[in-house]
PDB file of N, CA and C in Angstrom:
ATOM      1  N   GLN U   3      59.471 -80.060  23.006  1.00 77.00           N
ATOM      2  CA  GLN U   3      59.789 -80.112  21.586  1.00 77.00           C
ATOM      3  C   GLN U   3      59.186 -81.387  20.990  1.00 77.00           C
ATOM      4  N   VAL U   4      58.537 -81.231  19.850  1.00 80.00           N
ATOM      5  CA  VAL U   4      57.912 -82.380  19.212  1.00 80.00           C
ATOM      6  C   VAL U   4      58.975 -83.302  18.638  1.00 80.00           C
ATOM      7  N   GLN U   5      58.806 -84.582  18.908  1.00 87.00           N
ATOM      8  CA  GLN U   5      59.713 -85.576  18.322  1.00 87.00           C
ATOM      9  C   GLN U   5      58.977 -86.396  17.279  1.00 87.00           C
ATOM     10  N   LEU U   6      59.643 -86.593  16.163  1.00 93.00           N
ATOM     11  CA  LEU U   6      59.118 -87.442  15.103  1.00 93.00           C
ATOM     12  C   LEU U   6      59.888 -88.751  15.126  1.00 93.00           C
ATOM     13  N   VAL U   7      59.159 -89.862  15.158  1.00 95.00           N
ATOM     14  CA  VAL U   7      59.794 -91.177  15.225  1.00 95.00           C
ATOM     15  C   VAL U   7      59.279 -92.038  14.084  1.00 95.00           C
ATOM     16  N   GLU U   8      60.174 -92.348  13.169  1.00 97.00           N
ATOM     17  CA  GLU U   8      59.819 -93.159  12.008  1.00 97.00           C
ATOM     18  C   GLU U   8      60.273 -94.600  12.207  1.00 97.00           C
ATOM     19  N   SER U   9      59.537 -95.518  11.628  1.00 98.00           N
ATOM     20  CA  SER U   9      59.890 -96.929  11.709  1.00 98.00           C
ATOM     21  C   SER U   9      59.314 -97.672  10.513  1.00 98.00           C
ATOM     22  N   GLY U  10      59.745 -98.922  10.335  1.00 98.00           N
ATOM     23  CA  GLY U  10      59.173 -99.766   9.307  1.00 98.00           C
ATOM     24  C   GLY U  10      60.044 -99.998   8.094  1.00 98.00           C
ATOM     25  N   GLY U  11      61.173 -99.337   8.029  1.00 98.00           N
ATOM     26  CA  GLY U  11      62.051 -99.538   6.889  1.00 98.00           C
ATOM     27  C   GLY U  11      62.731-100.891   6.939  1.00 98.00           C
ATOM     28  N   GLY U  12      63.498-101.173   5.905  1.00 98.00           N
ATOM     29  CA  GLY U  12      64.209-102.429   5.854  1.00 98.00           C
ATOM     30  C   GLY U  12      64.719-102.729   4.468  1.00 98.00           C
ATOM     31  N   LEU U  13      65.166-103.965   4.288  1.00 98.00           N
ATOM     32  CA  LEU U  13      65.675-104.435   3.007  1.00 98.00           C
ATOM     33  C   LEU U  13      64.579-105.233   2.314  1.00 98.00           C
ATOM     34  N   VAL U  14      64.304-104.895   1.086  1.00 98.00           N
ATOM     35  CA  VAL U  14      63.262-105.585   0.335  1.00 98.00           C
ATOM     36  C   VAL U  14      63.729-105.752  -1.100  1.00 98.00           C
ATOM     37  N   GLN U  15      63.272-106.799  -1.741  1.00 98.00           N
ATOM     38  CA  GLN U  15      63.600-107.017  -3.146  1.00 98.00           C
ATOM     39  C   GLN U  15      62.758-106.120  -4.039  1.00 98.00           C
ATOM     40  N   PRO U  16      63.241-105.828  -5.224  1.00 98.00           N
ATOM     41  CA  PRO U  16      62.412-105.066  -6.171  1.00 98.00           C
ATOM     42  C   PRO U  16      61.058-105.741  -6.342  1.00 98.00           C
ATOM     43  N   GLY U  17      60.009-104.915  -6.326  1.00 98.00           N
ATOM     44  CA  GLY U  17      58.656-105.440  -6.399  1.00 98.00           C
ATOM     45  C   GLY U  17      58.040-105.710  -5.048  1.00 98.00           C
ATOM     46  N   GLY U  18      58.829-105.630  -4.006  1.00 98.00           N
ATOM     47  CA  GLY U  18      58.328-105.883  -2.664  1.00 98.00           C
ATOM     48  C   GLY U  18      57.601-104.706  -2.064  1.00 98.00           C
ATOM     49  N   SER U  19      57.160-104.883  -0.818  1.00 98.00           N
ATOM     50  CA  SER U  19      56.373-103.858  -0.134  1.00 98.00           C
ATOM     51  C   SER U  19      56.912-103.600   1.263  1.00 98.00           C
ATOM     52  N   LEU U  20      56.695-102.392   1.718  1.00 98.00           N
ATOM     53  CA  LEU U  20      56.989-102.001   3.093  1.00 98.00           C
ATOM     54  C   LEU U  20      55.917-101.028   3.549  1.00 98.00           C
ATOM     55  N   ARG U  21      55.689-100.995   4.857  1.00 98.00           N
ATOM     56  CA  ARG U  21      54.791-100.008   5.427  1.00 98.00           C
ATOM     57  C   ARG U  21      55.552 -99.223   6.483  1.00 98.00           C
ATOM     58  N   LEU U  22      55.693 -97.939   6.236  1.00 98.00           N
ATOM     59  CA  LEU U  22      56.384 -97.055   7.160  1.00 98.00           C
ATOM     60  C   LEU U  22      55.388 -96.412   8.111  1.00 98.00           C
ATOM     61  N   SER U  23      55.856 -96.147   9.330  1.00 97.00           N
ATOM     62  CA  SER U  23      55.032 -95.478  10.325  1.00 97.00           C
ATOM     63  C   SER U  23      55.777 -94.285  10.881  1.00 97.00           C
ATOM     64  N   CYS U  24      55.027 -93.290  11.268  1.00 97.00           N
ATOM     65  CA  CYS U  24      55.589 -92.085  11.875  1.00 97.00           C
ATOM     66  C   CYS U  24      54.702 -91.714  13.053  1.00 97.00           C
ATOM     67  N   GLN U  25      55.320 -91.551  14.199  1.00 94.00           N
ATOM     68  CA  GLN U  25      54.582 -91.120  15.384  1.00 94.00           C
ATOM     69  C   GLN U  25      55.111 -89.777  15.853  1.00 94.00           C
ATOM     70  N   ALA U  26      54.205 -88.969  16.348  1.00 90.00           N
ATOM     71  CA  ALA U  26      54.578 -87.661  16.865  1.00 90.00           C
ATOM     72  C   ALA U  26      53.739 -87.372  18.093  1.00 90.00           C
ATOM     73  N   SER U  27      54.305 -86.611  18.979  1.00 80.00           N
ATOM     74  CA  SER U  27      53.590 -86.288  20.211  1.00 80.00           C
ATOM     75  C   SER U  27      52.490 -85.276  19.932  1.00 80.00           C
ATOM     76  N   GLY U  28      51.544 -85.235  20.829  1.00 79.00           N
ATOM     77  CA  GLY U  28      50.482 -84.246  20.748  1.00 79.00           C
ATOM     78  C   GLY U  28      49.583 -84.424  19.538  1.00 79.00           C
ATOM     79  N   SER U  29      49.095 -83.320  19.024  1.00 85.00           N
ATOM     80  CA  SER U  29      48.125 -83.344  17.930  1.00 85.00           C
ATOM     81  C   SER U  29      48.742 -82.974  16.591  1.00 85.00           C
ATOM     82  N   ILE U  30      50.047 -83.090  16.513  1.00 87.00           N
ATOM     83  CA  ILE U  30      50.760 -82.674  15.310  1.00 87.00           C
ATOM     84  C   ILE U  30      50.194 -83.344  14.060  1.00 87.00           C
ATOM     85  N   ILE U  31      50.088 -84.661  14.096  1.00 88.00           N
ATOM     86  CA  ILE U  31      49.664 -85.375  12.892  1.00 88.00           C
ATOM     87  C   ILE U  31      48.209 -85.084  12.579  1.00 88.00           C
ATOM     88  N   ARG U  32      47.400 -84.928  13.595  1.00 86.00           N
ATOM     89  CA  ARG U  32      45.966 -84.712  13.362  1.00 86.00           C
ATOM     90  C   ARG U  32      45.683 -83.320  12.813  1.00 86.00           C
ATOM     91  N   LEU U  33      46.421 -82.339  13.224  1.00 87.00           N
ATOM     92  CA  LEU U  33      46.078 -80.949  12.926  1.00 87.00           C
ATOM     93  C   LEU U  33      46.837 -80.346  11.743  1.00 87.00           C
ATOM     94  N   ASN U  34      47.875 -81.031  11.285  1.00 91.00           N
ATOM     95  CA  ASN U  34      48.706 -80.438  10.234  1.00 91.00           C
ATOM     96  C   ASN U  34      48.664 -81.226   8.933  1.00 91.00           C
ATOM     97  N   ASP U  35      49.009 -80.546   7.852  1.00 95.00           N
ATOM     98  CA  ASP U  35      49.330 -81.253   6.617  1.00 95.00           C
ATOM     99  C   ASP U  35      50.634 -81.999   6.893  1.00 95.00           C
ATOM    100  N   MET U  36      50.640 -83.294   6.638  1.00 95.00           N
ATOM    101  CA  MET U  36      51.798 -84.114   6.945  1.00 95.00           C
ATOM    102  C   MET U  36      52.350 -84.748   5.685  1.00 95.00           C
ATOM    103  N   GLY U  37      53.648 -84.968   5.689  1.00 97.00           N
ATOM    104  CA  GLY U  37      54.257 -85.538   4.505  1.00 97.00           C
ATOM    105  C   GLY U  37      55.350 -86.534   4.817  1.00 97.00           C
ATOM    106  N   TRP U  38      55.660 -87.333   3.814  1.00 98.00           N
ATOM    107  CA  TRP U  38      56.826 -88.201   3.827  1.00 98.00           C
ATOM    108  C   TRP U  38      57.843 -87.649   2.838  1.00 98.00           C
ATOM    109  N   TYR U  39      59.068 -87.696   3.262  1.00 98.00           N
ATOM    110  CA  TYR U  39      60.183 -87.227   2.462  1.00 98.00           C
ATOM    111  C   TYR U  39      61.229 -88.341   2.423  1.00 98.00           C
ATOM    112  N   ARG U  40      62.126 -88.285   1.456  1.00 98.00           N
ATOM    113  CA  ARG U  40      63.201 -89.276   1.421  1.00 98.00           C
ATOM    114  C   ARG U  40      64.482 -88.610   0.935  1.00 98.00           C
ATOM    115  N   GLN U  41      65.576 -89.204   1.365  1.00 98.00           N
ATOM    116  CA  GLN U  41      66.875 -88.705   0.961  1.00 98.00           C
ATOM    117  C   GLN U  41      67.769 -89.876   0.589  1.00 98.00           C
ATOM    118  N   ALA U  42      68.174 -89.900  -0.661  1.00 95.00           N
ATOM    119  CA  ALA U  42      69.095 -90.923  -1.138  1.00 95.00           C
ATOM    120  C   ALA U  42      70.522 -90.445  -0.909  1.00 95.00           C
ATOM    121  N   PRO U  43      71.475 -91.365  -0.813  1.00 89.00           N
ATOM    122  CA  PRO U  43      72.873 -90.962  -0.598  1.00 89.00           C
ATOM    123  C   PRO U  43      73.345 -89.989  -1.662  1.00 89.00           C
ATOM    124  N   GLY U  44      73.937 -88.903  -1.210  1.00 93.00           N
ATOM    125  CA  GLY U  44      74.473 -87.921  -2.137  1.00 93.00           C
ATOM    126  C   GLY U  44      73.451 -87.018  -2.787  1.00 93.00           C
ATOM    127  N   LYS U  45      72.201 -87.149  -2.383  1.00 96.00           N
ATOM    128  CA  LYS U  45      71.138 -86.335  -2.983  1.00 96.00           C
ATOM    129  C   LYS U  45      70.422 -85.527  -1.917  1.00 96.00           C
ATOM    130  N   GLU U  46      69.722 -84.505  -2.371  1.00 97.00           N
ATOM    131  CA  GLU U  46      68.944 -83.695  -1.441  1.00 97.00           C
ATOM    132  C   GLU U  46      67.664 -84.438  -1.053  1.00 97.00           C
ATOM    133  N   ARG U  47      67.155 -84.074   0.097  1.00 97.00           N
ATOM    134  CA  ARG U  47      65.882 -84.636   0.539  1.00 97.00           C
ATOM    135  C   ARG U  47      64.788 -84.195  -0.416  1.00 97.00           C
ATOM    136  N   GLU U  48      63.875 -85.120  -0.747  1.00 98.00           N
ATOM    137  CA  GLU U  48      62.804 -84.793  -1.670  1.00 98.00           C
ATOM    138  C   GLU U  48      61.453 -85.204  -1.098  1.00 98.00           C
ATOM    139  N   PHE U  49      60.455 -84.500  -1.544  1.00 98.00           N
ATOM    140  CA  PHE U  49      59.077 -84.776  -1.145  1.00 98.00           C
ATOM    141  C   PHE U  49      58.611 -86.068  -1.794  1.00 98.00           C
ATOM    142  N   VAL U  50      57.869 -86.879  -1.042  1.00 98.00           N
ATOM    143  CA  VAL U  50      57.330 -88.114  -1.573  1.00 98.00           C
ATOM    144  C   VAL U  50      55.800 -88.087  -1.622  1.00 98.00           C
ATOM    145  N   ALA U  51      55.184 -87.746  -0.494  1.00 98.00           N
ATOM    146  CA  ALA U  51      53.725 -87.788  -0.430  1.00 98.00           C
ATOM    147  C   ALA U  51      53.247 -86.880   0.696  1.00 98.00           C
ATOM    148  N   GLN U  52      52.007 -86.435   0.562  1.00 98.00           N
ATOM    149  CA  GLN U  52      51.416 -85.522   1.529  1.00 98.00           C
ATOM    150  C   GLN U  52      49.968 -85.917   1.774  1.00 98.00           C
ATOM    151  N   ILE U  53      49.528 -85.726   3.014  1.00 96.00           N
ATOM    152  CA  ILE U  53      48.114 -85.822   3.331  1.00 96.00           C
ATOM    153  C   ILE U  53      47.745 -84.572   4.095  1.00 96.00           C
ATOM    154  N   THR U  54      46.744 -83.860   3.613  1.00 94.00           N
ATOM    155  CA  THR U  54      46.349 -82.623   4.271  1.00 94.00           C
ATOM    156  C   THR U  54      45.549 -82.935   5.532  1.00 94.00           C
ATOM    157  N   ALA U  55      45.363 -81.932   6.346  1.00 89.00           N
ATOM    158  CA  ALA U  55      44.560 -82.107   7.552  1.00 89.00           C
ATOM    159  C   ALA U  55      43.149 -82.578   7.195  1.00 89.00           C
ATOM    160  N   GLY U  56      42.698 -82.233   6.005  1.00 89.00           N
ATOM    161  CA  GLY U  56      41.371 -82.637   5.557  1.00 89.00           C
ATOM    162  C   GLY U  56      41.341 -83.977   4.848  1.00 89.00           C
ATOM    163  N   GLY U  57      42.520 -84.588   4.675  1.00 92.00           N
ATOM    164  CA  GLY U  57      42.564 -85.923   4.091  1.00 92.00           C
ATOM    165  C   GLY U  57      42.882 -86.000   2.610  1.00 92.00           C
ATOM    166  N   ILE U  58      43.188 -84.873   1.994  1.00 96.00           N
ATOM    167  CA  ILE U  58      43.548 -84.888   0.576  1.00 96.00           C
ATOM    168  C   ILE U  58      44.997 -85.341   0.440  1.00 96.00           C
ATOM    169  N   THR U  59      45.241 -86.224  -0.514  1.00 98.00           N
ATOM    170  CA  THR U  59      46.586 -86.765  -0.693  1.00 98.00           C
ATOM    171  C   THR U  59      47.223 -86.257  -1.985  1.00 98.00           C
ATOM    172  N   VAL U  60      48.518 -86.109  -1.926  1.00 98.00           N
ATOM    173  CA  VAL U  60      49.307 -85.663  -3.072  1.00 98.00           C
ATOM    174  C   VAL U  60      50.571 -86.524  -3.111  1.00 98.00           C
ATOM    175  N   TYR U  61      50.985 -86.912  -4.303  1.00 98.00           N
ATOM    176  CA  TYR U  61      52.163 -87.761  -4.454  1.00 98.00           C
ATOM    177  C   TYR U  61      53.091 -87.202  -5.522  1.00 98.00           C
ATOM    178  N   ARG U  62      54.378 -87.508  -5.364  1.00 98.00           N
ATOM    179  CA  ARG U  62      55.287 -87.186  -6.456  1.00 98.00           C
ATOM    180  C   ARG U  62      54.978 -88.172  -7.577  1.00 98.00           C
ATOM    181  N   ASP U  63      55.227 -87.746  -8.806  1.00 98.00           N
ATOM    182  CA  ASP U  63      54.801 -88.547  -9.956  1.00 98.00           C
ATOM    183  C   ASP U  63      55.371 -89.962  -9.931  1.00 98.00           C
ATOM    184  N   SER U  64      56.604 -90.106  -9.502  1.00 97.00           N
ATOM    185  CA  SER U  64      57.274 -91.403  -9.609  1.00 97.00           C
ATOM    186  C   SER U  64      56.706 -92.464  -8.665  1.00 97.00           C
ATOM    187  N   VAL U  65      55.902 -92.055  -7.685  1.00 98.00           N
ATOM    188  CA  VAL U  65      55.357 -93.038  -6.740  1.00 98.00           C
ATOM    189  C   VAL U  65      53.843 -93.194  -6.875  1.00 98.00           C
ATOM    190  N   LYS U  66      53.235 -92.406  -7.734  1.00 98.00           N
ATOM    191  CA  LYS U  66      51.785 -92.503  -7.911  1.00 98.00           C
ATOM    192  C   LYS U  66      51.390 -93.914  -8.329  1.00 98.00           C
ATOM    193  N   GLY U  67      50.344 -94.419  -7.683  1.00 98.00           N
ATOM    194  CA  GLY U  67      49.868 -95.760  -7.988  1.00 98.00           C
ATOM    195  C   GLY U  67      50.597 -96.853  -7.243  1.00 98.00           C
ATOM    196  N   ARG U  68      51.703 -96.512  -6.596  1.00 98.00           N
ATOM    197  CA  ARG U  68      52.471 -97.506  -5.842  1.00 98.00           C
ATOM    198  C   ARG U  68      52.480 -97.211  -4.345  1.00 98.00           C
ATOM    199  N   PHE U  69      52.489 -95.951  -3.962  1.00 98.00           N
ATOM    200  CA  PHE U  69      52.552 -95.550  -2.553  1.00 98.00           C
ATOM    201  C   PHE U  69      51.205 -94.995  -2.121  1.00 98.00           C
ATOM    202  N   THR U  70      50.880 -95.222  -0.848  1.00 98.00           N
ATOM    203  CA  THR U  70      49.662 -94.670  -0.268  1.00 98.00           C
ATOM    204  C   THR U  70      49.972 -94.088   1.100  1.00 98.00           C
ATOM    205  N   ILE U  71      49.661 -92.814   1.271  1.00 98.00           N
ATOM    206  CA  ILE U  71      49.856 -92.149   2.559  1.00 98.00           C
ATOM    207  C   ILE U  71      48.520 -92.143   3.294  1.00 98.00           C
ATOM    208  N   SER U  72      48.574 -92.337   4.612  1.00 96.00           N
ATOM    209  CA  SER U  72      47.338 -92.368   5.393  1.00 96.00           C
ATOM    210  C   SER U  72      47.637 -92.040   6.845  1.00 96.00           C
ATOM    211  N   ARG U  73      46.552 -91.808   7.589  1.00 91.00           N
ATOM    212  CA  ARG U  73      46.645 -91.617   9.041  1.00 91.00           C
ATOM    213  C   ARG U  73      45.699 -92.615   9.697  1.00 91.00           C
ATOM    214  N   ASP U  74      45.974 -92.964  10.944  1.00 86.00           N
ATOM    215  CA  ASP U  74      45.026 -93.839  11.635  1.00 86.00           C
ATOM    216  C   ASP U  74      43.859 -93.021  12.171  1.00 86.00           C
ATOM    217  N   ASN U  75      42.830 -93.686  12.653  1.00 66.00           N
ATOM    218  CA  ASN U  75      41.611 -92.991  13.071  1.00 66.00           C
ATOM    219  C   ASN U  75      41.857 -91.998  14.190  1.00 66.00           C
ATOM    220  N   ALA U  76      42.755 -92.310  15.056  1.00 76.00           N
ATOM    221  CA  ALA U  76      43.057 -91.395  16.149  1.00 76.00           C
ATOM    222  C   ALA U  76      43.998 -90.282  15.695  1.00 76.00           C
ATOM    223  N   LYS U  77      44.512 -90.429  14.474  1.00 69.00           N
ATOM    224  CA  LYS U  77      45.380 -89.427  13.849  1.00 69.00           C
ATOM    225  C   LYS U  77      46.612 -89.110  14.675  1.00 69.00           C
ATOM    226  N   ILE U  78      47.161 -90.156  15.277  1.00 87.00           N
ATOM    227  CA  ILE U  78      48.408 -89.924  15.965  1.00 87.00           C
ATOM    228  C   ILE U  78      49.553 -90.668  15.297  1.00 87.00           C
ATOM    229  N   THR U  79      49.248 -91.416  14.221  1.00 94.00           N
ATOM    230  CA  THR U  79      50.277 -92.113  13.467  1.00 94.00           C
ATOM    231  C   THR U  79      50.078 -91.878  11.977  1.00 94.00           C
ATOM    232  N   LEU U  80      51.154 -91.584  11.309  1.00 96.00           N
ATOM    233  CA  LEU U  80      51.163 -91.383   9.872  1.00 96.00           C
ATOM    234  C   LEU U  80      51.778 -92.619   9.226  1.00 96.00           C
ATOM    235  N   TYR U  81      51.217 -93.074   8.118  1.00 97.00           N
ATOM    236  CA  TYR U  81      51.710 -94.260   7.437  1.00 97.00           C
ATOM    237  C   TYR U  81      52.084 -93.958   5.991  1.00 97.00           C
ATOM    238  N   LEU U  82      52.959 -94.801   5.478  1.00 98.00           N
ATOM    239  CA  LEU U  82      53.240 -94.791   4.046  1.00 98.00           C
ATOM    240  C   LEU U  82      53.336 -96.251   3.603  1.00 98.00           C
ATOM    241  N   GLN U  83      52.332 -96.695   2.887  1.00 98.00           N
ATOM    242  CA  GLN U  83      52.347 -98.034   2.312  1.00 98.00           C
ATOM    243  C   GLN U  83      53.041 -97.957   0.971  1.00 98.00           C
ATOM    244  N   MET U  84      54.091 -98.730   0.826  1.00 98.00           N
ATOM    245  CA  MET U  84      54.891 -98.687  -0.392  1.00 98.00           C
ATOM    246  C   MET U  84      54.848-100.059  -1.057  1.00 98.00           C
ATOM    247  N   ASN U  85      54.301-100.102  -2.248  1.00 98.00           N
ATOM    248  CA  ASN U  85      54.212-101.346  -3.001  1.00 98.00           C
ATOM    249  C   ASN U  85      55.043-101.256  -4.269  1.00 98.00           C
ATOM    250  N   ASN U  86      55.358-102.406  -4.830  1.00 98.00           N
ATOM    251  CA  ASN U  86      56.135-102.462  -6.070  1.00 98.00           C
ATOM    252  C   ASN U  86      57.378-101.569  -5.986  1.00 98.00           C
ATOM    253  N   LEU U  87      58.135-101.759  -4.927  1.00 98.00           N
ATOM    254  CA  LEU U  87      59.307-100.912  -4.699  1.00 98.00           C
ATOM    255  C   LEU U  87      60.359-101.116  -5.771  1.00 98.00           C
ATOM    256  N   LYS U  88      61.035-100.036  -6.088  1.00 98.00           N
ATOM    257  CA  LYS U  88      62.070-100.027  -7.116  1.00 98.00           C
ATOM    258  C   LYS U  88      63.386 -99.567  -6.502  1.00 98.00           C
ATOM    259  N   PRO U  89      64.499 -99.902  -7.103  1.00 96.00           N
ATOM    260  CA  PRO U  89      65.798 -99.460  -6.556  1.00 96.00           C
ATOM    261  C   PRO U  89      65.873 -97.946  -6.388  1.00 96.00           C
ATOM    262  N   GLU U  90      65.214 -97.211  -7.262  1.00 96.00           N
ATOM    263  CA  GLU U  90      65.250 -95.750  -7.158  1.00 96.00           C
ATOM    264  C   GLU U  90      64.439 -95.218  -5.980  1.00 96.00           C
ATOM    265  N   ASP U  91      63.719 -96.081  -5.289  1.00 98.00           N
ATOM    266  CA  ASP U  91      62.987 -95.668  -4.088  1.00 98.00           C
ATOM    267  C   ASP U  91      63.866 -95.710  -2.832  1.00 98.00           C
ATOM    268  N   MET U  92      65.074 -96.213  -2.967  1.00 97.00           N
ATOM    269  CA  MET U  92      65.940 -96.345  -1.797  1.00 97.00           C
ATOM    270  C   MET U  92      66.286 -94.995  -1.185  1.00 97.00           C
ATOM    271  N   GLY U  93      66.408 -95.006   0.134  1.00 98.00           N
ATOM    272  CA  GLY U  93      66.809 -93.812   0.840  1.00 98.00           C
ATOM    273  C   GLY U  93      66.341 -93.843   2.281  1.00 98.00           C
ATOM    274  N   VAL U  94      66.621 -92.771   2.980  1.00 98.00           N
ATOM    275  CA  VAL U  94      66.130 -92.604   4.347  1.00 98.00           C
ATOM    276  C   VAL U  94      64.819 -91.838   4.267  1.00 98.00           C
ATOM    277  N   TYR U  95      63.767 -92.444   4.768  1.00 98.00           N
ATOM    278  CA  TYR U  95      62.448 -91.843   4.731  1.00 98.00           C
ATOM    279  C   TYR U  95      62.145 -91.178   6.069  1.00 98.00           C
ATOM    280  N   SER U  96      61.653 -89.947   5.977  1.00 98.00           N
ATOM    281  CA  SER U  96      61.327 -89.173   7.171  1.00 98.00           C
ATOM    282  C   SER U  96      59.958 -88.543   7.010  1.00 98.00           C
ATOM    283  N   CYS U  97      59.316 -88.288   8.120  1.00 97.00           N
ATOM    284  CA  CYS U  97      58.050 -87.573   8.087  1.00 97.00           C
ATOM    285  C   CYS U  97      58.239 -86.173   8.667  1.00 97.00           C
ATOM    286  N   ASN U  98      57.359 -85.293   8.283  1.00 97.00           N
ATOM    287  CA  ASN U  98      57.379 -83.935   8.813  1.00 97.00           C
ATOM    288  C   ASN U  98      56.103 -83.251   8.359  1.00 97.00           C
ATOM    289  N   THR U  99      55.896 -82.067   8.844  1.00 96.00           N
ATOM    290  CA  THR U  99      54.787 -81.276   8.357  1.00 96.00           C
ATOM    291  C   THR U  99      55.083 -80.840   6.917  1.00 96.00           C
ATOM    292  N   VAL U 100      54.062 -80.313   6.260  1.00 96.00           N
ATOM    293  CA  VAL U 100      54.240 -79.767   4.921  1.00 96.00           C
ATOM    294  C   VAL U 100      53.745 -78.317   4.943  1.00 96.00           C
ATOM    295  N   PRO U 101      54.612 -77.337   4.746  1.00 96.00           N
ATOM    296  CA  PRO U 101      56.056 -77.469   4.624  1.00 96.00           C
ATOM    297  C   PRO U 101      56.684 -77.944   5.929  1.00 96.00           C
ATOM    298  N   ALA U 102      57.897 -78.465   5.837  1.00 96.00           N
ATOM    299  CA  ALA U 102      58.567 -79.042   6.999  1.00 96.00           C
ATOM    300  C   ALA U 102      59.052 -77.956   7.936  1.00 96.00           C
ATOM    301  N   TYR U 103      58.497 -77.946   9.164  1.00 94.00           N
ATOM    302  CA  TYR U 103      58.953 -76.948  10.120  1.00 94.00           C
ATOM    303  C   TYR U 103      59.388 -77.548  11.444  1.00 94.00           C
ATOM    304  N   LEU U 104      59.235 -78.847  11.574  1.00 94.00           N
ATOM    305  CA  LEU U 104      59.696 -79.500  12.797  1.00 94.00           C
ATOM    306  C   LEU U 104      61.124 -80.008  12.607  1.00 94.00           C
ATOM    307  N   SER U 105      61.799 -80.257  13.708  1.00 94.00           N
ATOM    308  CA  SER U 105      63.121 -80.870  13.635  1.00 94.00           C
ATOM    309  C   SER U 105      62.975 -82.278  13.071  1.00 94.00           C
ATOM    310  N   TRP U 106      63.881 -82.634  12.206  1.00 95.00           N
ATOM    311  CA  TRP U 106      63.794 -83.946  11.582  1.00 95.00           C
ATOM    312  C   TRP U 106      64.135 -85.056  12.574  1.00 95.00           C
ATOM    313  N   GLY U 107      63.418 -86.162  12.459  1.00 95.00           N
ATOM    314  CA  GLY U 107      63.750 -87.340  13.223  1.00 95.00           C
ATOM    315  C   GLY U 107      64.893 -88.084  12.554  1.00 95.00           C
ATOM    316  N   GLN U 108      65.168 -89.275  13.050  1.00 96.00           N
ATOM    317  CA  GLN U 108      66.268 -90.057  12.483  1.00 96.00           C
ATOM    318  C   GLN U 108      65.904 -90.706  11.157  1.00 96.00           C
ATOM    319  N   GLY U 109      64.622 -90.826  10.898  1.00 97.00           N
ATOM    320  CA  GLY U 109      64.207 -91.460   9.657  1.00 97.00           C
ATOM    321  C   GLY U 109      64.329 -92.969   9.731  1.00 97.00           C
ATOM    322  N   THR U 110      63.900 -93.610   8.653  1.00 98.00           N
ATOM    323  CA  THR U 110      63.992 -95.059   8.573  1.00 98.00           C
ATOM    324  C   THR U 110      64.527 -95.437   7.198  1.00 98.00           C
ATOM    325  N   GLN U 111      65.497 -96.325   7.165  1.00 98.00           N
ATOM    326  CA  GLN U 111      66.201 -96.668   5.934  1.00 98.00           C
ATOM    327  C   GLN U 111      65.396 -97.673   5.118  1.00 98.00           C
ATOM    328  N   VAL U 112      65.257 -97.373   3.849  1.00 98.00           N
ATOM    329  CA  VAL U 112      64.620 -98.291   2.907  1.00 98.00           C
ATOM    330  C   VAL U 112      65.658 -98.680   1.863  1.00 98.00           C
ATOM    331  N   THR U 113      65.902 -99.978   1.769  1.00 98.00           N
ATOM    332  CA  THR U 113      66.857-100.493   0.796  1.00 98.00           C
ATOM    333  C   THR U 113      66.134-101.466  -0.127  1.00 98.00           C
ATOM    334  N   VAL U 114      66.249-101.230  -1.411  1.00 97.00           N
ATOM    335  CA  VAL U 114      65.603-102.089  -2.403  1.00 97.00           C
ATOM    336  C   VAL U 114      66.704-102.721  -3.251  1.00 97.00           C
ATOM    337  N   SER U 115      66.873-104.002  -3.069  1.00 95.00           N
ATOM    338  CA  SER U 115      67.964-104.681  -3.757  1.00 95.00           C
ATOM    339  C   SER U 115      67.682-106.170  -3.844  1.00 95.00           C
ATOM    340  N   SER U 116      68.138-106.764  -4.928  1.00 93.00           N
ATOM    341  CA  SER U 116      67.980-108.203  -5.071  1.00 93.00           C
ATOM    342  C   SER U 116      69.230-108.915  -4.559  1.00 93.00           C
TER     343      SER U 116
END
């Protein structure tokens, strides 16, 4: 069973930056459209960003210009560079395929607070 392991979250002040990483076994990240999702307390999980197997990126409107999704050259790690973070960006960030068909990992908590 494929495991998704997210890391890189933490506490940051508004305007700060974080870089999230997602690792998965096998060729999952290289061969699939991959995405980052987030879930704030009391809210449903929502799509944040996607990178297709061909490298095309898509973002939700609220993060455009601030977040960048990417893969490393070996395509075994998925990244999300988050700049100019806002309190509304807080939540547990998880990676998965797009659409999501793998079991969710534990995610990584992002807290934006002064």
